[in-house]
């Protein structure tokens, strides 16, 4: 899974019927140490109610269909976790509540 | 899913029988902030009636088979949404009706 | 799907039993505008009788198994169309019969 | 599969129900010759009890669901082996017990 | 499928039970014209008895499970052919028996 920050939303009124009602979030991949955005973006379906600015990780490929929200749907990227903490080499690089 | 602009068409008269009758669109991936093309192209099957110049997002991998148009077919890229708006950090970077 | 040119052949006498009798073509990915090779190569199974020098597109991932030739086989890249024309922004960048 | 070093942990209290109870490890991909980190990170589910600093390899894509820990779950990266030795051209580039 | 050279072995005593007894080979991807290594490595499961120094091609993704050796296992890269010859533009760039 890949770490990313929720930076926006993508709106579509004309889309495949199976994906009606799903939220499409714009994610920017981040460096897990500096937390800086990599200027590399992906549109991801939201299965956990992620909000703007939050750090999340998403799952790619066929496993993007393995959530309650995306089962049987044409998804290749689904947010499956809102991140509380990232620890590297014993130190926290990210702590949501700080 | 990845944001891209419909920039052309690919025509093939000699192809796998399963993909007869499907439209193959040439997509150029875009930066979701500047909307500029990245000079990175993919041929995508169209499941939504996308037109030239429109910004869309497409799904890759096995999920490209999860639309009415592509079910059971050898697809690894299918357009599943025509984009109306892209919002980043509270501002619209793209508004189709403007 | 990705556009590429058939540039060669790969021969193997010792291989997985399931892929006996399949043609392995060497493809070079191309820029769809200039048609130049990108010096990026892939070995692809042929499901359409593609010939040397032809421009084709191939499908990757699990969908590479979704042709008559490759069903149930360990394929991750299969040629599914011989290209006649590539049109970009209203102009043909490639026309096989010209 | 790709070689990587376990460099940290990712903690999430709000996540897809299916992935409750799974450990999410932060991996840094390594060069198998120099063993140096490539500054390229992935969050991986742990199926083998890997520990900090260990060199492992992980499996990507749908096969990330093919372990006892991850079956049926939205996983696209799962650690499946703790590495004891890497041998290249007849010499060990890594020996865990040295 | 991707062309690579067998350059080494990876040994693991602590691994997912499903992959017990499988050989893990270290592959270096090669340029199919110059045959030079690209310093880009992957760990691949061996389904054909490949040996050190041999040029092979491997299959990635879910199709890596479609061999007798890897069926049902967490594999994302499996060697499926030992290469005898690579021909490009009418000339052999590689001939195993020369």
Tab-separated table of C-alpha atoms in Angstrom:
chain	number	residue	atom	x	y	z
A	1	UNK	CA	0.000	0.000	0.000
A	2	UNK	CA	1.148	3.531	-0.620
A	3	UNK	CA	1.073	6.549	1.693
A	4	UNK	CA	-0.616	9.680	0.359
A	5	UNK	CA	-2.336	12.866	1.472
A	6	UNK	CA	-5.948	13.699	0.560
A	7	UNK	CA	-5.608	16.955	-1.404
A	8	UNK	CA	-8.884	17.267	-3.281
A	9	UNK	CA	-11.941	15.816	-4.949
A	10	UNK	CA	-12.876	14.740	-8.451
A	11	UNK	CA	-16.493	15.171	-9.559
A	12	UNK	CA	-18.118	13.287	-12.428
A	13	UNK	CA	-21.787	13.269	-13.356
A	14	UNK	CA	-21.300	10.987	-16.352
A	15	UNK	CA	-19.693	7.719	-15.297
A	16	UNK	CA	-20.004	3.932	-15.250
A	17	UNK	CA	-23.270	3.016	-13.460
A	18	UNK	CA	-21.442	0.766	-10.986
A	19	UNK	CA	-19.535	3.658	-9.457
A	20	UNK	CA	-22.532	5.922	-8.752
A	21	UNK	CA	-22.458	7.196	-5.186
A	22	UNK	CA	-18.788	6.631	-4.557
A	23	UNK	CA	-16.495	9.493	-3.473
A	24	UNK	CA	-13.468	10.072	-5.663
A	25	UNK	CA	-10.631	11.682	-3.777
A	26	UNK	CA	-7.517	13.202	-5.271
A	27	UNK	CA	-4.458	11.880	-3.476
A	28	UNK	CA	-0.889	13.106	-3.635
A	29	UNK	CA	1.708	10.481	-2.787
A	30	UNK	CA	4.044	11.527	0.014
A	31	UNK	CA	7.513	10.734	1.256
A	32	UNK	CA	6.918	8.860	4.554
A	33	UNK	CA	9.898	10.529	6.200
A	34	UNK	CA	9.538	14.203	5.220
A	35	UNK	CA	5.770	13.904	4.580
A	36	UNK	CA	6.268	16.141	1.539
A	37	UNK	CA	4.089	15.619	-1.503
A	38	UNK	CA	5.771	14.003	-4.501
A	39	UNK	CA	3.711	15.827	-7.122
A	40	UNK	CA	2.406	12.400	-8.138
A	41	UNK	CA	-1.379	12.095	-8.027
A	42	UNK	CA	-3.972	9.330	-8.135
A	43	UNK	CA	-7.767	9.315	-7.979
A	44	UNK	CA	-8.865	6.906	-5.265
A	45	UNK	CA	-12.214	5.605	-4.112
A	46	UNK	CA	-12.886	6.254	-0.443
A	47	UNK	CA	-13.911	3.303	1.770
A	48	UNK	CA	-13.170	4.888	5.174
A	49	UNK	CA	-14.516	8.467	5.164
A	50	UNK	CA	-11.151	10.168	4.730
A	51	UNK	CA	-11.039	13.960	4.951
A	52	UNK	CA	-9.030	16.745	3.352
A	53	UNK	CA	-5.440	16.940	4.517
A	54	UNK	CA	-5.430	13.531	6.150
A	55	UNK	CA	-2.653	11.055	5.516
A	56	UNK	CA	-3.984	7.723	4.327
A	57	UNK	CA	-2.826	4.622	2.583
A	58	UNK	CA	-4.553	3.129	-0.398
A	59	UNK	CA	-4.534	-0.284	-2.017
A	60	UNK	CA	-4.020	-0.756	-5.769
A	61	UNK	CA	-4.962	-3.383	-8.320
A	62	UNK	CA	-7.613	-6.055	-7.920
A	63	UNK	CA	-7.498	-5.708	-4.120
A	64	UNK	CA	-9.033	-2.244	-4.550
A	65	UNK	CA	-12.281	-4.179	-5.059
A	66	UNK	CA	-11.965	-5.954	-1.679
A	67	UNK	CA	-13.803	-3.421	0.507
A	68	UNK	CA	-17.489	-3.105	1.344
A	69	UNK	CA	-17.708	0.058	-0.760
A	70	UNK	CA	-15.940	-1.157	-3.875
A	71	UNK	CA	-16.837	-4.853	-4.158
A	72	UNK	CA	-17.533	-5.788	-7.775
A	73	UNK	CA	-16.751	-2.281	-8.978
A	74	UNK	CA	-14.159	-1.019	-11.481
A	75	UNK	CA	-11.741	0.269	-8.839
A	76	UNK	CA	-7.960	0.145	-9.055
A	77	UNK	CA	-7.226	2.420	-6.073
A	78	UNK	CA	-9.141	2.466	-2.776
A	79	UNK	CA	-8.329	4.234	0.482
A	80	UNK	CA	-8.380	1.602	3.235
A	81	UNK	CA	-6.829	3.385	6.220
A	82	UNK	CA	-6.485	6.810	7.790
A	83	UNK	CA	-3.019	6.968	9.302
A	84	UNK	CA	-2.443	7.951	12.934
A	85	UNK	CA	1.301	7.457	13.162
A	86	UNK	CA	4.270	6.666	10.974
A	87	UNK	CA	7.303	5.416	12.825
A	88	UNK	CA	10.688	5.028	11.148
A	89	UNK	CA	13.850	3.811	12.869
A	90	UNK	CA	12.270	4.332	16.261
A	91	UNK	CA	11.141	7.933	15.738
A	92	UNK	CA	7.718	9.218	14.721
A	93	UNK	CA	7.805	11.008	11.385
A	94	UNK	CA	4.062	11.635	11.689
A	95	UNK	CA	1.662	11.807	14.609
A	96	UNK	CA	-1.861	12.877	13.728
A	97	UNK	CA	-2.670	14.107	17.229
A	98	UNK	CA	0.345	16.373	17.557
B	1	UNK	CA	-7.631	5.789	-11.292
B	2	UNK	CA	-5.634	8.202	-13.415
B	3	UNK	CA	-6.683	11.513	-14.932
B	4	UNK	CA	-6.142	11.923	-18.670
B	5	UNK	CA	-7.373	13.850	-21.702
B	6	UNK	CA	-8.908	12.170	-24.756
B	7	UNK	CA	-6.548	13.186	-27.562
B	8	UNK	CA	-7.285	10.728	-30.349
B	9	UNK	CA	-8.425	7.375	-31.636
B	10	UNK	CA	-6.755	4.093	-32.514
B	11	UNK	CA	-8.237	2.024	-35.345
B	12	UNK	CA	-7.667	-1.691	-35.845
B	13	UNK	CA	-9.412	-3.971	-38.317
B	14	UNK	CA	-7.438	-7.054	-37.305
B	15	UNK	CA	-7.852	-7.748	-33.596
B	16	UNK	CA	-8.947	-10.278	-30.980
B	17	UNK	CA	-12.574	-11.271	-31.688
B	18	UNK	CA	-13.656	-10.341	-28.166
B	19	UNK	CA	-12.858	-6.669	-28.656
B	20	UNK	CA	-14.831	-6.163	-31.880
B	21	UNK	CA	-17.083	-3.118	-31.644
B	22	UNK	CA	-15.230	-1.404	-28.824
B	23	UNK	CA	-13.877	2.148	-29.232
B	24	UNK	CA	-10.177	2.565	-28.543
B	25	UNK	CA	-9.323	6.058	-27.441
B	26	UNK	CA	-5.853	7.526	-27.175
B	27	UNK	CA	-5.432	9.195	-23.813
B	28	UNK	CA	-2.690	11.517	-22.626
B	29	UNK	CA	-2.167	11.557	-18.879
B	30	UNK	CA	-2.410	15.033	-17.365
B	31	UNK	CA	-1.197	16.881	-14.314
B	32	UNK	CA	-4.371	17.424	-12.235
B	33	UNK	CA	-3.220	20.896	-11.156
B	34	UNK	CA	-1.949	22.461	-14.381
B	35	UNK	CA	-4.028	20.151	-16.620
B	36	UNK	CA	-1.026	19.935	-18.940
B	37	UNK	CA	-0.393	16.735	-20.837
B	38	UNK	CA	2.524	14.626	-19.599
B	39	UNK	CA	3.453	13.220	-23.020
B	40	UNK	CA	2.566	9.800	-21.588
B	41	UNK	CA	-0.066	7.942	-23.589
B	42	UNK	CA	-2.311	4.918	-23.126
B	43	UNK	CA	-4.932	3.260	-25.335
B	44	UNK	CA	-8.136	2.896	-23.348
B	45	UNK	CA	-11.472	1.222	-24.020
B	46	UNK	CA	-14.404	3.599	-23.718
B	47	UNK	CA	-17.313	2.597	-21.455
B	48	UNK	CA	-18.911	6.049	-21.101
B	49	UNK	CA	-19.031	7.729	-24.528
B	50	UNK	CA	-16.111	10.081	-23.913
B	51	UNK	CA	-15.362	12.694	-26.582
B	52	UNK	CA	-12.274	14.406	-27.937
B	53	UNK	CA	-10.712	16.906	-25.572
B	54	UNK	CA	-12.630	15.739	-22.525
B	55	UNK	CA	-10.891	15.040	-19.252
B	56	UNK	CA	-11.648	11.566	-17.972
B	57	UNK	CA	-10.311	9.040	-15.545
B	58	UNK	CA	-9.641	5.455	-16.437
B	59	UNK	CA	-9.210	2.277	-14.426
B	60	UNK	CA	-6.287	-0.107	-14.984
B	61	UNK	CA	-5.640	-3.790	-14.409
B	62	UNK	CA	-8.271	-6.468	-13.897
B	63	UNK	CA	-10.841	-3.850	-12.864
B	64	UNK	CA	-10.786	-2.604	-16.472
B	65	UNK	CA	-12.988	-5.655	-17.162
B	66	UNK	CA	-15.606	-4.563	-14.584
B	67	UNK	CA	-17.819	-2.425	-16.843
B	68	UNK	CA	-20.784	-3.400	-19.014
B	69	UNK	CA	-18.709	-2.766	-22.144
B	70	UNK	CA	-15.570	-4.663	-21.181
B	71	UNK	CA	-16.766	-7.610	-19.091
B	72	UNK	CA	-14.832	-10.771	-19.968
B	73	UNK	CA	-12.686	-8.899	-22.480
B	74	UNK	CA	-8.899	-8.460	-22.665
B	75	UNK	CA	-8.926	-4.886	-21.322
B	76	UNK	CA	-6.317	-3.346	-19.034
B	77	UNK	CA	-7.473	0.271	-19.320
B	78	UNK	CA	-11.092	1.450	-19.452
B	79	UNK	CA	-12.515	4.969	-19.224
B	80	UNK	CA	-15.103	4.948	-16.432
B	81	UNK	CA	-15.843	8.655	-15.863
B	82	UNK	CA	-15.983	11.967	-17.695
B	83	UNK	CA	-14.745	14.581	-15.260
B	84	UNK	CA	-16.763	17.733	-14.480
B	85	UNK	CA	-14.585	19.266	-11.811
B	86	UNK	CA	-11.225	18.772	-10.153
B	87	UNK	CA	-10.823	20.504	-6.831
B	88	UNK	CA	-7.469	20.772	-5.057
B	89	UNK	CA	-6.890	22.514	-1.725
B	90	UNK	CA	-10.273	24.224	-1.963
B	91	UNK	CA	-9.848	25.680	-5.456
B	92	UNK	CA	-11.078	24.291	-8.764
B	93	UNK	CA	-8.220	23.415	-11.093
B	94	UNK	CA	-10.776	22.286	-13.701
B	95	UNK	CA	-14.426	23.104	-14.329
B	96	UNK	CA	-15.874	21.620	-17.498
B	97	UNK	CA	-18.642	24.190	-17.759
B	98	UNK	CA	-16.390	27.234	-17.531
C	1	UNK	CA	-3.236	-0.967	-23.694
C	2	UNK	CA	0.137	0.176	-24.960
C	3	UNK	CA	1.274	0.878	-28.519
C	4	UNK	CA	4.406	-0.911	-29.690
C	5	UNK	CA	6.206	-2.122	-32.800
C	6	UNK	CA	7.015	-5.778	-33.469
C	7	UNK	CA	10.823	-5.776	-33.706
C	8	UNK	CA	11.785	-9.404	-33.215
C	9	UNK	CA	11.232	-12.872	-31.853
C	10	UNK	CA	12.237	-14.752	-28.732
C	11	UNK	CA	12.835	-18.500	-29.011
C	12	UNK	CA	12.753	-20.926	-26.089
C	13	UNK	CA	12.880	-24.708	-26.245
C	14	UNK	CA	12.764	-25.150	-22.468
C	15	UNK	CA	9.656	-23.496	-21.011
C	16	UNK	CA	6.513	-23.994	-18.965
C	17	UNK	CA	4.410	-26.741	-20.639
C	18	UNK	CA	1.364	-24.455	-20.823
C	19	UNK	CA	3.052	-22.057	-23.220
C	20	UNK	CA	4.180	-24.616	-25.788
C	21	UNK	CA	3.215	-23.565	-29.296
C	22	UNK	CA	2.784	-19.876	-28.559
C	23	UNK	CA	4.757	-17.239	-30.493
C	24	UNK	CA	6.789	-14.843	-28.362
C	25	UNK	CA	7.329	-11.537	-30.071
C	26	UNK	CA	9.740	-8.839	-29.004
C	27	UNK	CA	7.964	-5.502	-28.898
C	28	UNK	CA	9.440	-2.023	-28.594
C	29	UNK	CA	7.101	0.540	-27.113
C	30	UNK	CA	6.609	3.589	-29.337
C	31	UNK	CA	5.618	7.213	-28.993
C	32	UNK	CA	2.169	7.383	-30.626
C	33	UNK	CA	2.903	10.790	-32.159
C	34	UNK	CA	6.414	10.391	-33.588
C	35	UNK	CA	6.131	6.580	-33.837
C	36	UNK	CA	9.739	6.394	-32.625
C	37	UNK	CA	10.816	3.470	-30.483
C	38	UNK	CA	11.380	4.224	-26.807
C	39	UNK	CA	14.142	1.632	-26.306
C	40	UNK	CA	11.761	-0.066	-23.866
C	41	UNK	CA	11.061	-3.696	-24.709
C	42	UNK	CA	8.593	-6.387	-23.673
C	43	UNK	CA	8.082	-10.013	-24.722
C	44	UNK	CA	4.468	-10.479	-25.732
C	45	UNK	CA	2.387	-13.505	-26.696
C	46	UNK	CA	0.758	-13.152	-30.107
C	47	UNK	CA	-2.992	-13.726	-30.381
C	48	UNK	CA	-3.548	-12.039	-33.770
C	49	UNK	CA	-0.778	-13.129	-36.146
C	50	UNK	CA	1.211	-9.909	-35.956
C	51	UNK	CA	4.198	-9.528	-38.292
C	52	UNK	CA	7.595	-7.847	-38.155
C	53	UNK	CA	7.473	-4.075	-38.289
C	54	UNK	CA	3.757	-3.832	-37.607
C	55	UNK	CA	2.397	-1.463	-35.008
C	56	UNK	CA	0.194	-3.241	-32.487
C	57	UNK	CA	-1.216	-2.762	-29.061
C	58	UNK	CA	-0.935	-5.282	-26.298
C	59	UNK	CA	-2.790	-5.879	-23.065
C	60	UNK	CA	-0.996	-6.388	-19.734
C	61	UNK	CA	-1.788	-8.109	-16.461
C	62	UNK	CA	-4.491	-10.707	-15.897
C	63	UNK	CA	-6.336	-9.585	-19.035
C	64	UNK	CA	-3.433	-10.985	-21.062
C	65	UNK	CA	-5.062	-14.365	-20.360
C	66	UNK	CA	-8.388	-13.289	-21.908
C	67	UNK	CA	-7.760	-14.335	-25.517
C	68	UNK	CA	-8.360	-17.650	-27.267
C	69	UNK	CA	-4.621	-18.236	-27.492
C	70	UNK	CA	-3.661	-17.403	-23.907
C	71	UNK	CA	-6.604	-18.558	-21.784
C	72	UNK	CA	-5.384	-20.226	-18.590
C	73	UNK	CA	-1.755	-19.590	-19.482
C	74	UNK	CA	0.966	-17.684	-17.609
C	75	UNK	CA	0.770	-14.589	-19.821
C	76	UNK	CA	1.193	-10.994	-18.674
C	77	UNK	CA	1.425	-9.376	-22.108
C	78	UNK	CA	-0.603	-10.371	-25.176
C	79	UNK	CA	-0.923	-8.637	-28.549
C	80	UNK	CA	-4.637	-8.109	-29.188
C	81	UNK	CA	-4.722	-5.734	-32.177
C	82	UNK	CA	-2.756	-4.816	-35.274
C	83	UNK	CA	-3.118	-1.068	-35.678
C	84	UNK	CA	-4.321	0.498	-38.963
C	85	UNK	CA	-4.459	4.133	-37.935
C	86	UNK	CA	-3.538	6.377	-35.044
C	87	UNK	CA	-5.296	9.721	-35.026
C	88	UNK	CA	-4.296	12.519	-32.645
C	89	UNK	CA	-5.931	15.949	-32.519
C	90	UNK	CA	-7.605	15.351	-35.879
C	91	UNK	CA	-4.489	14.321	-37.803
C	92	UNK	CA	-3.220	10.836	-38.582
C	93	UNK	CA	0.137	10.149	-36.978
C	94	UNK	CA	0.083	6.653	-38.493
C	95	UNK	CA	-1.683	5.110	-41.463
C	96	UNK	CA	-0.681	1.543	-42.252
C	97	UNK	CA	-1.747	1.750	-45.896
C	98	UNK	CA	0.236	4.873	-46.705
D	1	UNK	CA	9.095	-10.343	-5.424
D	2	UNK	CA	11.107	-7.363	-4.269
D	3	UNK	CA	13.818	-7.162	-1.607
D	4	UNK	CA	13.359	-4.548	1.111
D	5	UNK	CA	14.337	-3.704	4.672
D	6	UNK	CA	11.808	-3.301	7.491
D	7	UNK	CA	12.350	0.304	8.622
D	8	UNK	CA	9.202	1.151	10.564
D	9	UNK	CA	5.543	0.779	11.334
D	10	UNK	CA	2.340	2.468	10.221
D	11	UNK	CA	-0.503	2.755	12.733
D	12	UNK	CA	-4.142	3.307	11.824
D	13	UNK	CA	-7.124	3.170	14.172
D	14	UNK	CA	-9.643	4.027	11.450
D	15	UNK	CA	-9.451	1.514	8.612
D	16	UNK	CA	-11.361	-1.008	6.518
D	17	UNK	CA	-12.863	-3.637	8.870
D	18	UNK	CA	-11.225	-6.485	6.957
D	19	UNK	CA	-7.727	-5.343	7.862
D	20	UNK	CA	-8.243	-5.071	11.629
D	21	UNK	CA	-5.484	-6.859	13.516
D	22	UNK	CA	-2.942	-6.885	10.721
D	23	UNK	CA	0.528	-5.347	11.188
D	24	UNK	CA	1.483	-2.704	8.651
D	25	UNK	CA	5.215	-2.437	8.220
D	26	UNK	CA	7.060	0.325	6.434
D	27	UNK	CA	9.534	-1.167	3.992
D	28	UNK	CA	12.352	0.515	2.124
D	29	UNK	CA	13.370	-1.209	-1.077
D	30	UNK	CA	17.053	-2.089	-1.220
D	31	UNK	CA	19.710	-2.748	-3.803
D	32	UNK	CA	20.421	-6.507	-3.471
D	33	UNK	CA	24.140	-5.982	-4.063
D	34	UNK	CA	25.003	-2.996	-1.849
D	35	UNK	CA	21.999	-3.555	0.474
D	36	UNK	CA	21.546	0.233	0.525
D	37	UNK	CA	18.063	1.662	0.793
D	38	UNK	CA	16.642	3.208	-2.380
D	39	UNK	CA	14.563	5.856	-0.605
D	40	UNK	CA	11.513	4.109	-2.123
D	41	UNK	CA	8.956	3.007	0.463
D	42	UNK	CA	5.915	0.738	0.576
D	43	UNK	CA	3.493	-0.222	3.351
D	44	UNK	CA	3.298	-4.000	3.522
D	45	UNK	CA	1.172	-6.430	5.510
D	46	UNK	CA	3.222	-8.867	7.561
D	47	UNK	CA	2.514	-12.598	7.185
D	48	UNK	CA	5.747	-13.926	8.720
D	49	UNK	CA	6.505	-11.941	11.874
D	50	UNK	CA	9.238	-9.787	10.378
D	51	UNK	CA	11.187	-7.497	12.708
D	52	UNK	CA	12.828	-4.095	12.476
D	53	UNK	CA	15.971	-4.037	10.372
D	54	UNK	CA	15.393	-7.420	8.791
D	55	UNK	CA	15.710	-7.928	5.067
D	56	UNK	CA	12.598	-9.474	3.592
D	57	UNK	CA	10.894	-9.913	0.274
D	58	UNK	CA	7.293	-9.050	-0.358
D	59	UNK	CA	4.770	-10.033	-2.989
D	60	UNK	CA	2.658	-7.448	-4.842
D	61	UNK	CA	-0.682	-7.450	-6.605
D	62	UNK	CA	-3.422	-10.044	-6.216
D	63	UNK	CA	-0.921	-12.600	-4.878
D	64	UNK	CA	-0.598	-10.408	-1.772
D	65	UNK	CA	-3.920	-11.987	-0.780
D	66	UNK	CA	-2.523	-15.542	-1.023
D	67	UNK	CA	-1.263	-15.938	2.547
D	68	UNK	CA	-3.047	-17.179	5.678
D	69	UNK	CA	-2.984	-13.654	7.118
D	70	UNK	CA	-4.245	-11.748	4.080
D	71	UNK	CA	-6.700	-14.099	2.369
D	72	UNK	CA	-9.749	-12.180	1.123
D	73	UNK	CA	-8.329	-8.867	2.343
D	74	UNK	CA	-7.541	-5.647	0.461
D	75	UNK	CA	-3.781	-6.244	0.361
D	76	UNK	CA	-1.467	-5.331	-2.513
D	77	UNK	CA	1.824	-5.912	-0.684
D	78	UNK	CA	2.547	-8.733	1.777
D	79	UNK	CA	5.842	-9.821	3.328
D	80	UNK	CA	6.241	-13.541	2.614
D	81	UNK	CA	9.851	-14.262	3.556
D	82	UNK	CA	12.588	-13.150	5.931
D	83	UNK	CA	15.845	-13.396	4.018
D	84	UNK	CA	18.836	-15.326	5.365
D	85	UNK	CA	21.209	-14.973	2.442
D	86	UNK	CA	21.498	-13.213	-0.881
D	87	UNK	CA	24.035	-14.713	-3.232
D	88	UNK	CA	25.074	-12.961	-6.447
D	89	UNK	CA	27.639	-14.317	-8.917
D	90	UNK	CA	28.854	-16.843	-6.374
D	91	UNK	CA	29.458	-14.393	-3.507
D	92	UNK	CA	27.183	-13.572	-0.576
D	93	UNK	CA	26.073	-9.952	-0.608
D	94	UNK	CA	24.070	-10.612	2.565
D	95	UNK	CA	24.308	-13.186	5.332
D	96	UNK	CA	21.958	-12.638	8.261
D	97	UNK	CA	24.072	-14.590	10.704
D	98	UNK	CA	27.310	-12.723	10.046
E	1	UNK	CA	7.098	-10.927	-20.063
E	2	UNK	CA	10.482	-9.428	-19.307
E	3	UNK	CA	13.945	-10.657	-20.279
E	4	UNK	CA	16.454	-11.097	-17.478
E	5	UNK	CA	19.604	-12.962	-16.505
E	6	UNK	CA	19.820	-15.344	-13.556
E	7	UNK	CA	22.504	-13.755	-11.356
E	8	UNK	CA	21.971	-15.333	-7.961
E	9	UNK	CA	19.857	-16.964	-5.306
E	10	UNK	CA	17.863	-15.775	-2.320
E	11	UNK	CA	17.620	-18.067	0.705
E	12	UNK	CA	14.931	-17.856	3.381
E	13	UNK	CA	14.295	-20.325	6.178
E	14	UNK	CA	11.413	-18.320	7.655
E	15	UNK	CA	8.689	-17.796	5.050
E	16	UNK	CA	5.027	-18.290	4.191
E	17	UNK	CA	4.243	-22.037	4.418
E	18	UNK	CA	2.868	-22.086	0.864
E	19	UNK	CA	6.233	-21.257	-0.657
E	20	UNK	CA	8.266	-23.966	1.078
E	21	UNK	CA	10.379	-25.900	-1.407
E	22	UNK	CA	10.383	-23.278	-4.136
E	23	UNK	CA	13.657	-21.880	-5.525
E	24	UNK	CA	13.987	-18.111	-5.386
E	25	UNK	CA	16.314	-16.795	-8.045
E	26	UNK	CA	17.729	-13.299	-8.236
E	27	UNK	CA	17.213	-11.914	-11.728
E	28	UNK	CA	18.731	-8.827	-13.311
E	29	UNK	CA	16.701	-7.344	-16.120
E	30	UNK	CA	18.644	-6.994	-19.366
E	31	UNK	CA	18.544	-4.910	-22.504
E	32	UNK	CA	17.497	-7.398	-25.215
E	33	UNK	CA	19.820	-5.814	-27.772
E	34	UNK	CA	23.081	-5.338	-25.835
E	35	UNK	CA	22.228	-8.069	-23.278
E	36	UNK	CA	23.694	-5.787	-20.598
E	37	UNK	CA	22.216	-5.851	-17.127
E	38	UNK	CA	20.116	-2.837	-16.165
E	39	UNK	CA	20.998	-2.927	-12.456
E	40	UNK	CA	17.308	-3.602	-11.845
E	41	UNK	CA	16.651	-6.776	-9.854
E	42	UNK	CA	13.674	-8.976	-9.030
E	43	UNK	CA	13.294	-12.171	-6.999
E	44	UNK	CA	11.539	-14.755	-9.136
E	45	UNK	CA	10.193	-18.238	-8.464
E	46	UNK	CA	11.644	-20.858	-10.782
E	47	UNK	CA	9.251	-23.124	-12.694
E	48	UNK	CA	11.682	-24.383	-15.351
E	49	UNK	CA	14.982	-25.279	-13.654
E	50	UNK	CA	16.870	-22.188	-14.779
E	51	UNK	CA	20.593	-22.014	-14.022
E	52	UNK	CA	23.098	-19.296	-13.173
E	53	UNK	CA	23.946	-17.012	-16.065
E	54	UNK	CA	21.075	-18.144	-18.252
E	55	UNK	CA	18.826	-15.643	-19.981
E	56	UNK	CA	15.178	-16.235	-19.174
E	57	UNK	CA	11.890	-14.456	-19.273
E	58	UNK	CA	9.526	-14.248	-16.357
E	59	UNK	CA	5.845	-13.484	-15.997
E	60	UNK	CA	4.530	-10.936	-13.478
E	61	UNK	CA	1.287	-10.372	-11.632
E	62	UNK	CA	-1.485	-12.921	-11.145
E	63	UNK	CA	-0.206	-14.987	-14.080
E	64	UNK	CA	2.855	-15.803	-11.976
E	65	UNK	CA	0.533	-18.289	-10.239
E	66	UNK	CA	-0.311	-20.075	-13.514
E	67	UNK	CA	2.468	-22.675	-13.521
E	68	UNK	CA	2.585	-26.165	-12.005
E	69	UNK	CA	5.089	-24.955	-9.414
E	70	UNK	CA	3.331	-21.782	-8.297
E	71	UNK	CA	-0.385	-22.561	-8.537
E	72	UNK	CA	-2.253	-21.094	-5.554
E	73	UNK	CA	0.924	-19.567	-4.137
E	74	UNK	CA	1.802	-15.952	-3.322
E	75	UNK	CA	3.948	-15.427	-6.432
E	76	UNK	CA	4.184	-12.219	-8.457
E	77	UNK	CA	7.166	-13.203	-10.600
E	78	UNK	CA	7.824	-16.661	-12.066
E	79	UNK	CA	10.412	-17.765	-14.612
E	80	UNK	CA	8.546	-19.534	-17.421
E	81	UNK	CA	11.154	-19.890	-20.178
E	82	UNK	CA	14.886	-20.325	-20.675
E	83	UNK	CA	15.772	-18.338	-23.781
E	84	UNK	CA	17.670	-19.909	-26.705
E	85	UNK	CA	17.656	-17.007	-29.124
E	86	UNK	CA	16.682	-13.367	-29.293
E	87	UNK	CA	16.241	-12.025	-32.799
E	88	UNK	CA	15.805	-8.307	-33.499
E	89	UNK	CA	15.416	-6.791	-36.966
E	90	UNK	CA	16.575	-10.017	-38.593
E	91	UNK	CA	19.797	-10.429	-36.586
E	92	UNK	CA	20.423	-12.551	-33.521
E	93	UNK	CA	21.324	-10.455	-30.496
E	94	UNK	CA	21.612	-13.656	-28.437
E	95	UNK	CA	22.245	-17.287	-29.314
E	96	UNK	CA	22.674	-19.604	-26.341
E	97	UNK	CA	24.654	-22.189	-28.302
E	98	UNK	CA	27.228	-19.771	-29.660
